[in-house]
Amino acid sequence: MFQSFFPKPKLFFLSFTIWALVCVIGWYAKVQDLGSILSLGSLFGVHFPEALAEGADAAAQAAFKSAQDTAFDIWLYQYMAACYAIFIGSWVIYGGQKWAKWSVVGSGLIVFITWFQVQVSVMINEWYGSFYDLIQKALSAPNSITIDEYFTQLFTFAGIAFVFISVAVLNSFFVSHYVFRWRTAMNNYYASKWQQVRHIEGASQRIQEDTMRFASIVETLGVRFLDSMMTLLAFLPVLWGLSSYVKELPFIGEVPQALVFIAILWSIVGTTLLAVAGIRLPGLEFKNQRVEAAYRKELVYGEDHADRAEPIKLAELFTNVRKNYFNLYANYLYFNIVRYGYLQAGVLVPLIALGPSIVAGALTLGIFQRISNAFNQVEGSFQFLVNSWTTIVELLSIYKRLKAFEAAIDNQPLPTEDQNFIETQP
């Protein structure tokens, strides 16, 4: 599943994790302070500004902040590009695998785009603050802002949204090709071992369909996981800073960094509830694929052999399909009760947490919007398992089926469930 596409997959993913941690820790520990010395922004006339003079007016402060943000962003992108170039270059040279250009370079590009999209989300969160503060100012004092100021804010959002949409569309196009290359690598590998795996129930389906679904789901879950981690890195400091506006929580009282505390606590509760409620689903999904494959295979044999696919046999196989589906539906019933109940209750959690601060008038509308958006981003990142549980269940069932292929190829005993479904060719 992985060796056909990635060079030395265990070492590859382990080295990526370690390298990512080193780069992130290095940035926050020291590297971000070296921008004024090492940044290439000076080549384009962008320098880190000197300290802001005391008593500067609002326009000067805004200009200073804009110049500082631009210089900081250039240095950050320069650092990220260097980190990616070192990791990808090393693996392309060291890996020496047929699909390395797609698996290594492609994976690096997907990770970079995911990080970029998170940065755009941070920019949108900042826009929320300034835009809704402008709205509050206009509503509280008529004609205190001009129509030009209002539309300038809208055009700013349109520009950010255009970049986000363009990158998302191009990324979706690239990911489609990436997934198909991964499927091709698995397909070619399993097809070359056909004589060793042909006796396994549903062998044709496992090569034709399961390889495609496995590559697609792993890529989707991988991107979601990376997005969750990067969103945490980007928004947790934002939520940490915004927690200064929330001094106490209802029913609890004063809590340091209250918003971060609530986001973590609520996410742990949801993950635990969903894990308990859905613990039987992976096994049921796997069994469902088995009974479906047995029924489909009998029908295929019936196309070429008159003694196969008899009504009594088909009725027996379809009864197994029906029983498993009804069992699956019953389990998903209480799973979805827990899942949707938790997600809907989550809408109220930040509003409840902000209750005392809202009543005390400690928040502006802009700050409220920034807190609400940042809280949702952090909460959503912590809820990766909650939001992905049904997809993980499907992936686990496919993984079990493909592991039987690898067991046969490596001359190892098949899983018990597959031993019971081996059929003799007619």
CSV table of C-alpha atoms in Angstrom, one decimal, residues 7-414:
chain,number,residue,atom,x,y,z
A,7,PRO,CA,10.5,5.5,-0.8
A,8,LYS,CA,11.1,3.6,2.5
A,9,PRO,CA,7.7,4.8,3.8
A,10,LYS,CA,8.4,4.3,7.6
A,11,LEU,CA,11.6,6.2,7.4
A,12,PHE,CA,10.0,8.8,5.1
A,13,PHE,CA,7.1,9.7,7.4
A,14,LEU,CA,9.2,9.5,10.5
A,15,SER,CA,11.8,11.8,9.1
A,16,PHE,CA,9.1,14.2,7.9
A,17,THR,CA,7.6,14.4,11.4
A,18,ILE,CA,10.9,15.0,13.0
A,19,TRP,CA,12.0,17.6,10.4
A,20,ALA,CA,8.7,19.4,10.7
A,21,LEU,CA,9.0,19.6,14.5
A,22,VAL,CA,12.6,20.8,14.2
A,23,CYS,CA,11.6,23.5,11.7
A,24,VAL,CA,8.6,24.7,13.8
A,25,ILE,CA,10.6,24.8,17.1
A,26,GLY,CA,13.5,26.5,15.3
A,27,TRP,CA,11.2,29.2,13.9
A,28,TYR,CA,9.6,30.1,17.3
A,29,ALA,CA,12.9,29.7,19.2
A,30,LYS,CA,15.2,31.8,17.1
A,31,VAL,CA,14.8,32.0,13.4
A,32,GLN,CA,11.9,34.4,13.3
A,33,ASP,CA,14.1,37.0,15.0
A,34,LEU,CA,16.8,36.8,12.2
A,35,GLY,CA,14.6,38.2,9.5
A,36,SER,CA,16.2,41.7,9.6
A,37,ILE,CA,19.6,40.1,8.9
A,38,LEU,CA,18.8,37.2,6.5
A,39,SER,CA,15.6,38.2,4.7
A,40,LEU,CA,15.7,38.6,0.9
A,41,GLY,CA,13.0,41.1,1.2
A,42,SER,CA,15.6,43.9,0.9
A,43,LEU,CA,16.1,42.9,-2.7
A,44,PHE,CA,12.6,44.0,-3.4
A,45,GLY,CA,12.8,47.1,-1.3
A,46,VAL,CA,11.1,45.6,1.7
A,47,HIS,CA,12.9,46.0,5.1
A,48,PHE,CA,12.0,45.3,8.7
A,49,PRO,CA,10.9,48.8,9.9
A,50,GLU,CA,12.7,50.5,12.8
A,51,ALA,CA,10.9,51.0,16.1
A,52,LEU,CA,7.7,53.1,16.0
A,53,ALA,CA,8.2,56.6,17.3
A,54,GLU,CA,6.4,57.3,20.6
A,55,GLY,CA,3.2,59.3,20.2
A,56,ALA,CA,2.7,58.3,16.5
A,57,ASP,CA,-0.8,58.9,15.2
A,58,ALA,CA,-3.2,56.1,14.0
A,59,ALA,CA,-2.1,56.4,10.3
A,60,ALA,CA,1.6,56.1,11.2
A,61,GLN,CA,0.8,53.1,13.4
A,62,ALA,CA,-1.2,51.4,10.6
A,63,ALA,CA,1.7,52.0,8.1
A,64,PHE,CA,4.2,50.7,10.6
A,65,LYS,CA,2.2,47.5,11.2
A,66,SER,CA,1.6,47.0,7.4
A,67,ALA,CA,5.4,47.3,6.7
A,68,GLN,CA,6.2,45.0,9.6
A,69,ASP,CA,3.7,42.3,8.5
A,70,THR,CA,5.0,42.4,4.9
A,71,ALA,CA,8.6,42.0,5.9
A,72,PHE,CA,7.7,39.2,8.4
A,73,ASP,CA,5.7,37.3,5.7
A,74,ILE,CA,8.6,37.5,3.2
A,75,TRP,CA,11.0,36.1,5.8
A,76,LEU,CA,8.5,33.3,6.8
A,77,TYR,CA,8.0,32.2,3.2
A,78,GLN,CA,11.7,32.3,2.6
A,79,TYR,CA,12.3,30.1,5.6
A,80,MET,CA,9.5,27.6,4.6
A,81,ALA,CA,10.9,27.4,1.1
A,82,ALA,CA,14.4,26.5,2.5
A,83,CYS,CA,12.9,23.9,4.8
A,84,TYR,CA,11.0,22.2,2.0
A,85,ALA,CA,13.9,22.4,-0.4
A,86,ILE,CA,16.2,20.6,2.1
A,87,PHE,CA,13.7,17.8,2.9
A,88,ILE,CA,12.4,17.2,-0.6
A,89,GLY,CA,15.9,17.4,-2.2
A,90,SER,CA,17.3,15.0,0.2
A,91,TRP,CA,14.6,12.4,-0.3
A,92,VAL,CA,14.6,12.7,-4.1
A,93,ILE,CA,18.3,12.0,-4.1
A,94,TYR,CA,18.3,9.4,-1.3
A,95,GLY,CA,15.0,7.6,-2.0
A,96,GLY,CA,15.8,6.5,-5.6
A,97,GLN,CA,12.3,5.1,-6.0
A,98,LYS,CA,10.3,5.0,-9.3
A,99,TRP,CA,7.5,7.2,-8.0
A,100,ALA,CA,9.6,9.5,-5.8
A,101,LYS,CA,8.9,12.6,-7.9
A,102,TRP,CA,5.2,12.2,-7.3
A,103,SER,CA,5.3,10.8,-3.8
A,104,VAL,CA,8.0,13.1,-2.3
A,105,VAL,CA,7.6,16.3,-4.4
A,106,GLY,CA,3.9,15.9,-4.6
A,107,SER,CA,3.5,15.3,-0.9
A,108,GLY,CA,5.6,18.3,-0.2
A,109,LEU,CA,3.6,20.5,-2.5
A,110,ILE,CA,0.3,19.4,-0.9
A,111,VAL,CA,1.7,20.1,2.6
A,112,PHE,CA,2.9,23.5,1.5
A,113,ILE,CA,-0.5,24.4,0.0
A,114,THR,CA,-2.3,23.2,3.1
A,115,TRP,CA,-0.1,25.5,5.2
A,116,PHE,CA,-0.7,28.4,2.8
A,117,GLN,CA,-4.4,28.0,3.0
A,118,VAL,CA,-4.2,28.1,6.8
A,119,GLN,CA,-2.3,31.3,6.6
A,120,VAL,CA,-5.0,32.7,4.4
A,121,SER,CA,-7.6,31.7,7.1
A,122,VAL,CA,-5.6,33.7,9.6
A,123,MET,CA,-5.7,36.7,7.3
A,124,ILE,CA,-9.5,36.3,7.0
A,125,ASN,CA,-9.8,36.1,10.8
A,126,GLU,CA,-7.9,39.4,11.1
A,127,TRP,CA,-10.2,40.9,8.5
A,128,TYR,CA,-13.2,39.9,10.5
A,129,GLY,CA,-11.9,42.0,13.4
A,130,SER,CA,-11.3,45.2,11.5
A,131,PHE,CA,-14.5,44.9,9.4
A,132,TYR,CA,-16.9,44.3,12.2
A,133,ASP,CA,-15.3,47.0,14.3
A,134,LEU,CA,-16.0,49.3,11.4
A,135,ILE,CA,-19.6,48.1,11.3
A,136,GLN,CA,-20.0,48.7,15.0
A,137,LYS,CA,-18.5,52.2,14.6
A,138,ALA,CA,-20.9,53.0,11.7
A,139,LEU,CA,-24.0,51.7,13.6
A,140,SER,CA,-23.2,53.5,16.8
A,141,ALA,CA,-22.5,56.9,15.2
A,142,PRO,CA,-24.2,57.5,11.8
A,143,ASN,CA,-21.9,58.9,9.1
A,144,SER,CA,-18.8,58.2,11.2
A,145,ILE,CA,-17.3,56.2,8.3
A,146,THR,CA,-17.3,56.9,4.5
A,147,ILE,CA,-18.7,54.6,1.9
A,148,ASP,CA,-15.1,54.3,0.5
A,149,GLU,CA,-13.9,52.9,3.8
A,150,TYR,CA,-16.7,50.4,3.8
A,151,PHE,CA,-16.1,49.2,0.2
A,152,THR,CA,-12.3,49.1,0.7
A,153,GLN,CA,-12.9,46.5,3.4
A,154,LEU,CA,-15.1,44.5,1.1
A,155,PHE,CA,-12.5,44.7,-1.7
A,156,THR,CA,-9.8,43.5,0.7
A,157,PHE,CA,-11.8,40.4,1.5
A,158,ALA,CA,-12.5,39.8,-2.2
A,159,GLY,CA,-8.8,39.9,-2.9
A,160,ILE,CA,-8.1,37.3,-0.2
A,161,ALA,CA,-11.0,35.1,-1.3
A,162,PHE,CA,-9.8,35.2,-4.9
A,163,VAL,CA,-6.3,33.9,-3.9
A,164,PHE,CA,-7.9,31.2,-1.7
A,165,ILE,CA,-10.3,30.0,-4.4
A,166,SER,CA,-7.6,30.0,-7.1
A,167,VAL,CA,-5.2,28.0,-4.9
A,168,ALA,CA,-8.0,25.6,-3.8
A,169,VAL,CA,-9.0,24.8,-7.4
A,170,LEU,CA,-5.5,24.2,-8.6
A,171,ASN,CA,-4.7,22.1,-5.5
A,172,SER,CA,-7.8,20.0,-6.1
A,173,PHE,CA,-6.7,19.4,-9.7
A,174,PHE,CA,-3.2,18.4,-8.6
A,175,VAL,CA,-4.4,16.1,-5.8
A,176,SER,CA,-6.6,14.2,-8.3
A,177,HIS,CA,-3.5,13.4,-10.4
A,178,TYR,CA,-1.5,12.6,-7.2
A,179,VAL,CA,-4.1,10.1,-6.0
A,180,PHE,CA,-4.3,8.4,-9.4
A,181,ARG,CA,-0.5,8.0,-9.5
A,182,TRP,CA,-0.7,6.4,-6.1
A,183,ARG,CA,-3.4,4.1,-7.3
A,184,THR,CA,-1.4,3.3,-10.4
A,185,ALA,CA,1.6,2.3,-8.2
A,186,MET,CA,-0.5,0.0,-6.1
A,187,ASN,CA,-2.3,-1.4,-9.1
A,188,ASN,CA,0.9,-2.3,-10.9
A,189,TYR,CA,2.4,-3.9,-7.8
A,190,TYR,CA,-0.6,-6.1,-7.0
A,191,ALA,CA,-1.2,-7.0,-10.6
A,192,SER,CA,2.4,-8.3,-10.9
A,193,LYS,CA,1.6,-10.6,-8.0
A,194,TRP,CA,-1.8,-11.8,-9.4
A,195,GLN,CA,-1.0,-15.5,-9.3
A,196,GLN,CA,-0.3,-15.2,-5.6
A,197,VAL,CA,-3.5,-13.4,-4.7
A,198,ARG,CA,-6.1,-14.6,-7.2
A,199,HIS,CA,-7.5,-17.2,-4.8
A,200,ILE,CA,-8.5,-14.5,-2.2
A,201,GLU,CA,-12.2,-13.6,-2.1
A,202,GLY,CA,-12.9,-10.4,-4.2
A,203,ALA,CA,-9.3,-10.2,-5.5
A,204,SER,CA,-10.4,-8.4,-8.6
A,205,GLN,CA,-12.3,-5.8,-6.6
A,206,ARG,CA,-9.5,-5.3,-4.2
A,207,ILE,CA,-7.1,-4.4,-7.1
A,208,GLN,CA,-9.6,-2.5,-9.2
A,209,GLU,CA,-11.6,-0.5,-6.5
A,210,ASP,CA,-9.9,-0.8,-3.1
A,211,THR,CA,-6.6,0.6,-4.3
A,212,MET,CA,-8.4,3.7,-5.6
A,213,ARG,CA,-10.4,4.2,-2.5
A,214,PHE,CA,-7.4,3.6,-0.2
A,215,ALA,CA,-5.2,6.2,-2.0
A,216,SER,CA,-8.0,8.7,-2.1
A,217,ILE,CA,-9.1,8.3,1.6
A,218,VAL,CA,-5.5,8.3,2.9
A,219,GLU,CA,-4.7,11.5,1.0
A,220,THR,CA,-7.9,13.1,2.2
A,221,LEU,CA,-7.4,12.1,5.9
A,222,GLY,CA,-3.7,13.1,5.7
A,223,VAL,CA,-4.5,16.6,4.4
A,224,ARG,CA,-7.2,17.0,7.1
A,225,PHE,CA,-4.8,15.9,9.7
A,226,LEU,CA,-2.1,18.3,8.5
A,227,ASP,CA,-4.6,21.1,8.2
A,228,SER,CA,-5.7,20.4,11.8
A,229,MET,CA,-2.1,20.5,13.1
A,230,MET,CA,-1.3,23.7,11.1
A,231,THR,CA,-4.5,25.4,12.1
A,232,LEU,CA,-3.6,24.7,15.7
A,233,LEU,CA,-0.2,26.2,15.3
A,234,ALA,CA,-1.6,29.2,13.6
A,235,PHE,CA,-4.8,29.9,15.7
A,236,LEU,CA,-3.8,28.6,19.1
A,237,PRO,CA,-1.6,31.7,19.7
A,238,VAL,CA,-4.4,33.9,18.4
A,239,LEU,CA,-6.9,32.3,20.8
A,240,TRP,CA,-4.4,32.5,23.6
A,241,GLY,CA,-4.1,36.2,23.0
A,242,LEU,CA,-7.8,36.8,22.7
A,243,SER,CA,-8.4,34.9,26.0
A,244,SER,CA,-7.2,38.1,27.7
A,245,TYR,CA,-10.7,39.5,27.0
A,246,VAL,CA,-12.4,36.6,28.8
A,247,LYS,CA,-11.7,36.8,32.6
A,248,GLU,CA,-14.2,34.2,33.8
A,249,LEU,CA,-16.4,31.3,32.6
A,250,PRO,CA,-20.0,30.6,33.6
A,251,PHE,CA,-20.4,28.0,36.4
A,252,ILE,CA,-16.6,27.7,36.7
A,253,GLY,CA,-15.4,31.2,37.6
A,254,GLU,CA,-12.0,32.7,36.7
A,255,VAL,CA,-9.8,30.4,34.6
A,256,PRO,CA,-6.4,31.3,33.0
A,257,GLN,CA,-6.6,31.3,29.2
A,258,ALA,CA,-10.3,30.4,29.5
A,259,LEU,CA,-11.0,30.0,25.7
A,260,VAL,CA,-8.1,27.6,25.2
A,261,PHE,CA,-9.2,25.6,28.2
A,262,ILE,CA,-12.8,25.3,27.0
A,263,ALA,CA,-11.7,24.4,23.4
A,264,ILE,CA,-9.5,21.6,24.6
A,265,LEU,CA,-12.0,20.3,27.2
A,266,TRP,CA,-14.9,20.2,24.8
A,267,SER,CA,-12.8,18.5,22.1
A,268,ILE,CA,-11.7,15.8,24.5
A,269,VAL,CA,-15.3,15.2,25.5
A,270,GLY,CA,-16.4,14.8,21.9
A,271,THR,CA,-13.6,12.6,20.8
A,272,THR,CA,-14.2,10.2,23.8
A,273,LEU,CA,-17.9,10.1,23.1
A,274,LEU,CA,-17.5,9.4,19.4
A,275,ALA,CA,-14.8,6.8,19.9
A,276,VAL,CA,-17.0,4.9,22.4
A,277,ALA,CA,-20.2,5.2,20.2
A,278,GLY,CA,-18.4,4.1,17.0
A,279,ILE,CA,-16.1,1.4,18.3
A,280,ARG,CA,-18.0,-1.4,16.5
A,281,LEU,CA,-18.3,0.3,13.1
A,282,PRO,CA,-14.9,-0.7,11.6
A,283,GLY,CA,-15.6,-4.4,12.0
A,284,LEU,CA,-19.1,-4.0,10.6
A,285,GLU,CA,-17.9,-2.1,7.6
A,286,PHE,CA,-15.3,-4.8,6.9
A,287,LYS,CA,-17.9,-7.5,7.2
A,288,ASN,CA,-20.2,-5.6,4.9
A,289,GLN,CA,-17.6,-5.5,2.1
A,290,ARG,CA,-17.1,-9.2,2.5
A,291,VAL,CA,-20.7,-10.2,2.2
A,292,GLU,CA,-21.2,-7.8,-0.7
A,293,ALA,CA,-18.2,-9.3,-2.5
A,294,ALA,CA,-19.4,-12.8,-2.0
A,295,TYR,CA,-22.8,-12.0,-3.4
A,296,ARG,CA,-21.3,-10.1,-6.4
A,297,LYS,CA,-18.8,-12.9,-7.1
A,298,GLU,CA,-21.6,-15.5,-7.3
A,299,LEU,CA,-23.4,-13.4,-9.8
A,300,VAL,CA,-20.3,-13.0,-11.9
A,301,TYR,CA,-19.8,-16.8,-11.9
A,302,GLY,CA,-23.4,-17.2,-12.9
A,303,GLU,CA,-22.7,-15.3,-16.2
A,304,ASP,CA,-20.4,-18.1,-17.4
A,305,HIS,CA,-21.5,-21.2,-15.5
A,306,ALA,CA,-25.1,-22.5,-15.6
A,307,ASP,CA,-24.7,-24.3,-12.2
A,308,ARG,CA,-23.8,-21.1,-10.4
A,309,ALA,CA,-26.0,-18.2,-9.2
A,310,GLU,CA,-29.0,-20.4,-8.5
A,311,PRO,CA,-31.9,-18.6,-6.8
A,312,ILE,CA,-31.6,-20.5,-3.5
A,313,LYS,CA,-27.9,-19.6,-3.3
A,314,LEU,CA,-28.4,-16.0,-4.3
A,315,ALA,CA,-31.2,-15.7,-1.7
A,316,GLU,CA,-28.9,-17.0,1.0
A,317,LEU,CA,-26.1,-14.6,0.1
A,318,PHE,CA,-28.4,-11.7,-0.1
A,319,THR,CA,-29.9,-12.5,3.3
A,320,ASN,CA,-26.3,-12.1,4.7
A,321,VAL,CA,-26.1,-8.7,2.9
A,322,ARG,CA,-29.4,-7.6,4.4
A,323,LYS,CA,-28.6,-8.8,7.9
A,324,ASN,CA,-25.3,-7.0,7.9
A,325,TYR,CA,-26.8,-3.7,6.5
A,326,PHE,CA,-29.5,-3.7,9.1
A,327,ASN,CA,-27.0,-4.2,11.8
A,328,LEU,CA,-24.9,-1.4,10.4
A,329,TYR,CA,-27.9,0.9,10.2
A,330,ALA,CA,-28.7,0.2,13.9
A,331,ASN,CA,-25.2,1.0,15.0
A,332,TYR,CA,-25.0,4.2,12.9
A,333,LEU,CA,-28.3,5.2,14.5
A,334,TYR,CA,-27.0,5.7,18.0
A,335,PHE,CA,-23.6,6.8,16.6
A,336,ASN,CA,-25.2,9.7,14.7
A,337,ILE,CA,-27.4,10.6,17.7
A,338,VAL,CA,-24.2,11.2,19.7
A,339,ARG,CA,-22.3,12.8,16.8
A,340,TYR,CA,-25.0,15.3,15.7
A,341,GLY,CA,-26.0,16.1,19.2
A,342,TYR,CA,-22.4,16.9,20.1
A,343,LEU,CA,-21.8,19.0,17.1
A,344,GLN,CA,-25.0,21.1,17.6
A,345,ALA,CA,-24.3,21.5,21.3
A,346,GLY,CA,-20.8,22.8,20.2
A,347,VAL,CA,-22.4,25.8,18.5
A,348,LEU,CA,-23.5,27.1,22.0
A,349,VAL,CA,-20.2,26.4,23.8
A,350,PRO,CA,-18.3,29.6,22.7
A,351,LEU,CA,-21.5,31.7,23.2
A,352,ILE,CA,-21.9,30.3,26.8
A,353,ALA,CA,-18.2,30.9,27.5
A,354,LEU,CA,-18.4,34.5,26.3
A,355,GLY,CA,-21.7,35.2,28.2
A,356,PRO,CA,-20.1,37.1,31.2
A,357,SER,CA,-17.8,39.1,29.0
A,358,ILE,CA,-20.6,40.1,26.6
A,359,VAL,CA,-22.9,41.1,29.5
A,360,ALA,CA,-20.0,43.2,31.0
A,361,GLY,CA,-19.4,44.9,27.7
A,362,ALA,CA,-15.8,43.8,27.6
A,363,LEU,CA,-15.9,42.9,23.9
A,364,THR,CA,-16.4,44.9,20.7
A,365,LEU,CA,-18.2,43.3,17.8
A,366,GLY,CA,-14.9,42.9,15.9
A,367,ILE,CA,-13.2,41.1,18.9
A,368,PHE,CA,-16.3,38.9,19.3
A,369,GLN,CA,-16.1,37.8,15.7
A,370,ARG,CA,-12.4,37.1,15.9
A,371,ILE,CA,-12.9,35.1,19.1
A,372,SER,CA,-15.7,33.1,17.6
A,373,ASN,CA,-13.9,32.3,14.4
A,374,ALA,CA,-10.6,31.5,16.2
A,375,PHE,CA,-12.4,29.3,18.7
A,376,ASN,CA,-14.2,27.4,15.9
A,377,GLN,CA,-10.9,26.9,14.1
A,378,VAL,CA,-9.1,25.6,17.2
A,379,GLU,CA,-12.0,23.5,18.3
A,380,GLY,CA,-12.3,22.0,14.8
A,381,SER,CA,-8.7,21.1,14.8
A,382,PHE,CA,-9.0,19.3,18.1
A,383,GLN,CA,-12.0,17.5,16.7
A,384,PHE,CA,-10.2,15.8,13.9
A,385,LEU,CA,-11.3,12.4,15.0
A,386,VAL,CA,-14.8,13.5,15.6
A,387,ASN,CA,-15.2,15.0,12.1
A,388,SER,CA,-13.3,12.1,10.4
A,389,TRP,CA,-14.6,9.1,12.2
A,390,THR,CA,-16.8,7.7,9.5
A,391,THR,CA,-14.1,8.1,6.9
A,392,ILE,CA,-11.6,6.4,9.3
A,393,VAL,CA,-14.0,3.5,9.7
A,394,GLU,CA,-14.2,3.1,5.9
A,395,LEU,CA,-10.4,3.3,5.6
A,396,LEU,CA,-9.9,0.6,8.3
A,397,SER,CA,-12.1,-1.8,6.5
A,398,ILE,CA,-10.3,-1.2,3.2
A,399,TYR,CA,-6.9,-1.6,4.9
A,400,LYS,CA,-7.9,-5.0,6.3
A,401,ARG,CA,-8.8,-6.2,2.8
A,402,LEU,CA,-5.6,-5.0,1.3
A,403,LYS,CA,-3.5,-6.5,4.1
A,404,ALA,CA,-4.8,-9.9,3.0
A,405,PHE,CA,-3.1,-9.3,-0.4
A,406,GLU,CA,0.2,-8.4,1.3
A,407,ALA,CA,0.0,-11.5,3.5
A,408,ALA,CA,-0.4,-13.7,0.5
A,409,ILE,CA,2.4,-12.0,-1.3
A,410,ASP,CA,4.7,-12.4,1.7
A,411,ASN,CA,3.7,-16.1,2.1
A,412,GLN,CA,2.1,-15.4,5.5
A,413,PRO,CA,-1.1,-16.8,6.9
A,414,LEU,CA,-4.2,-14.9,5.8
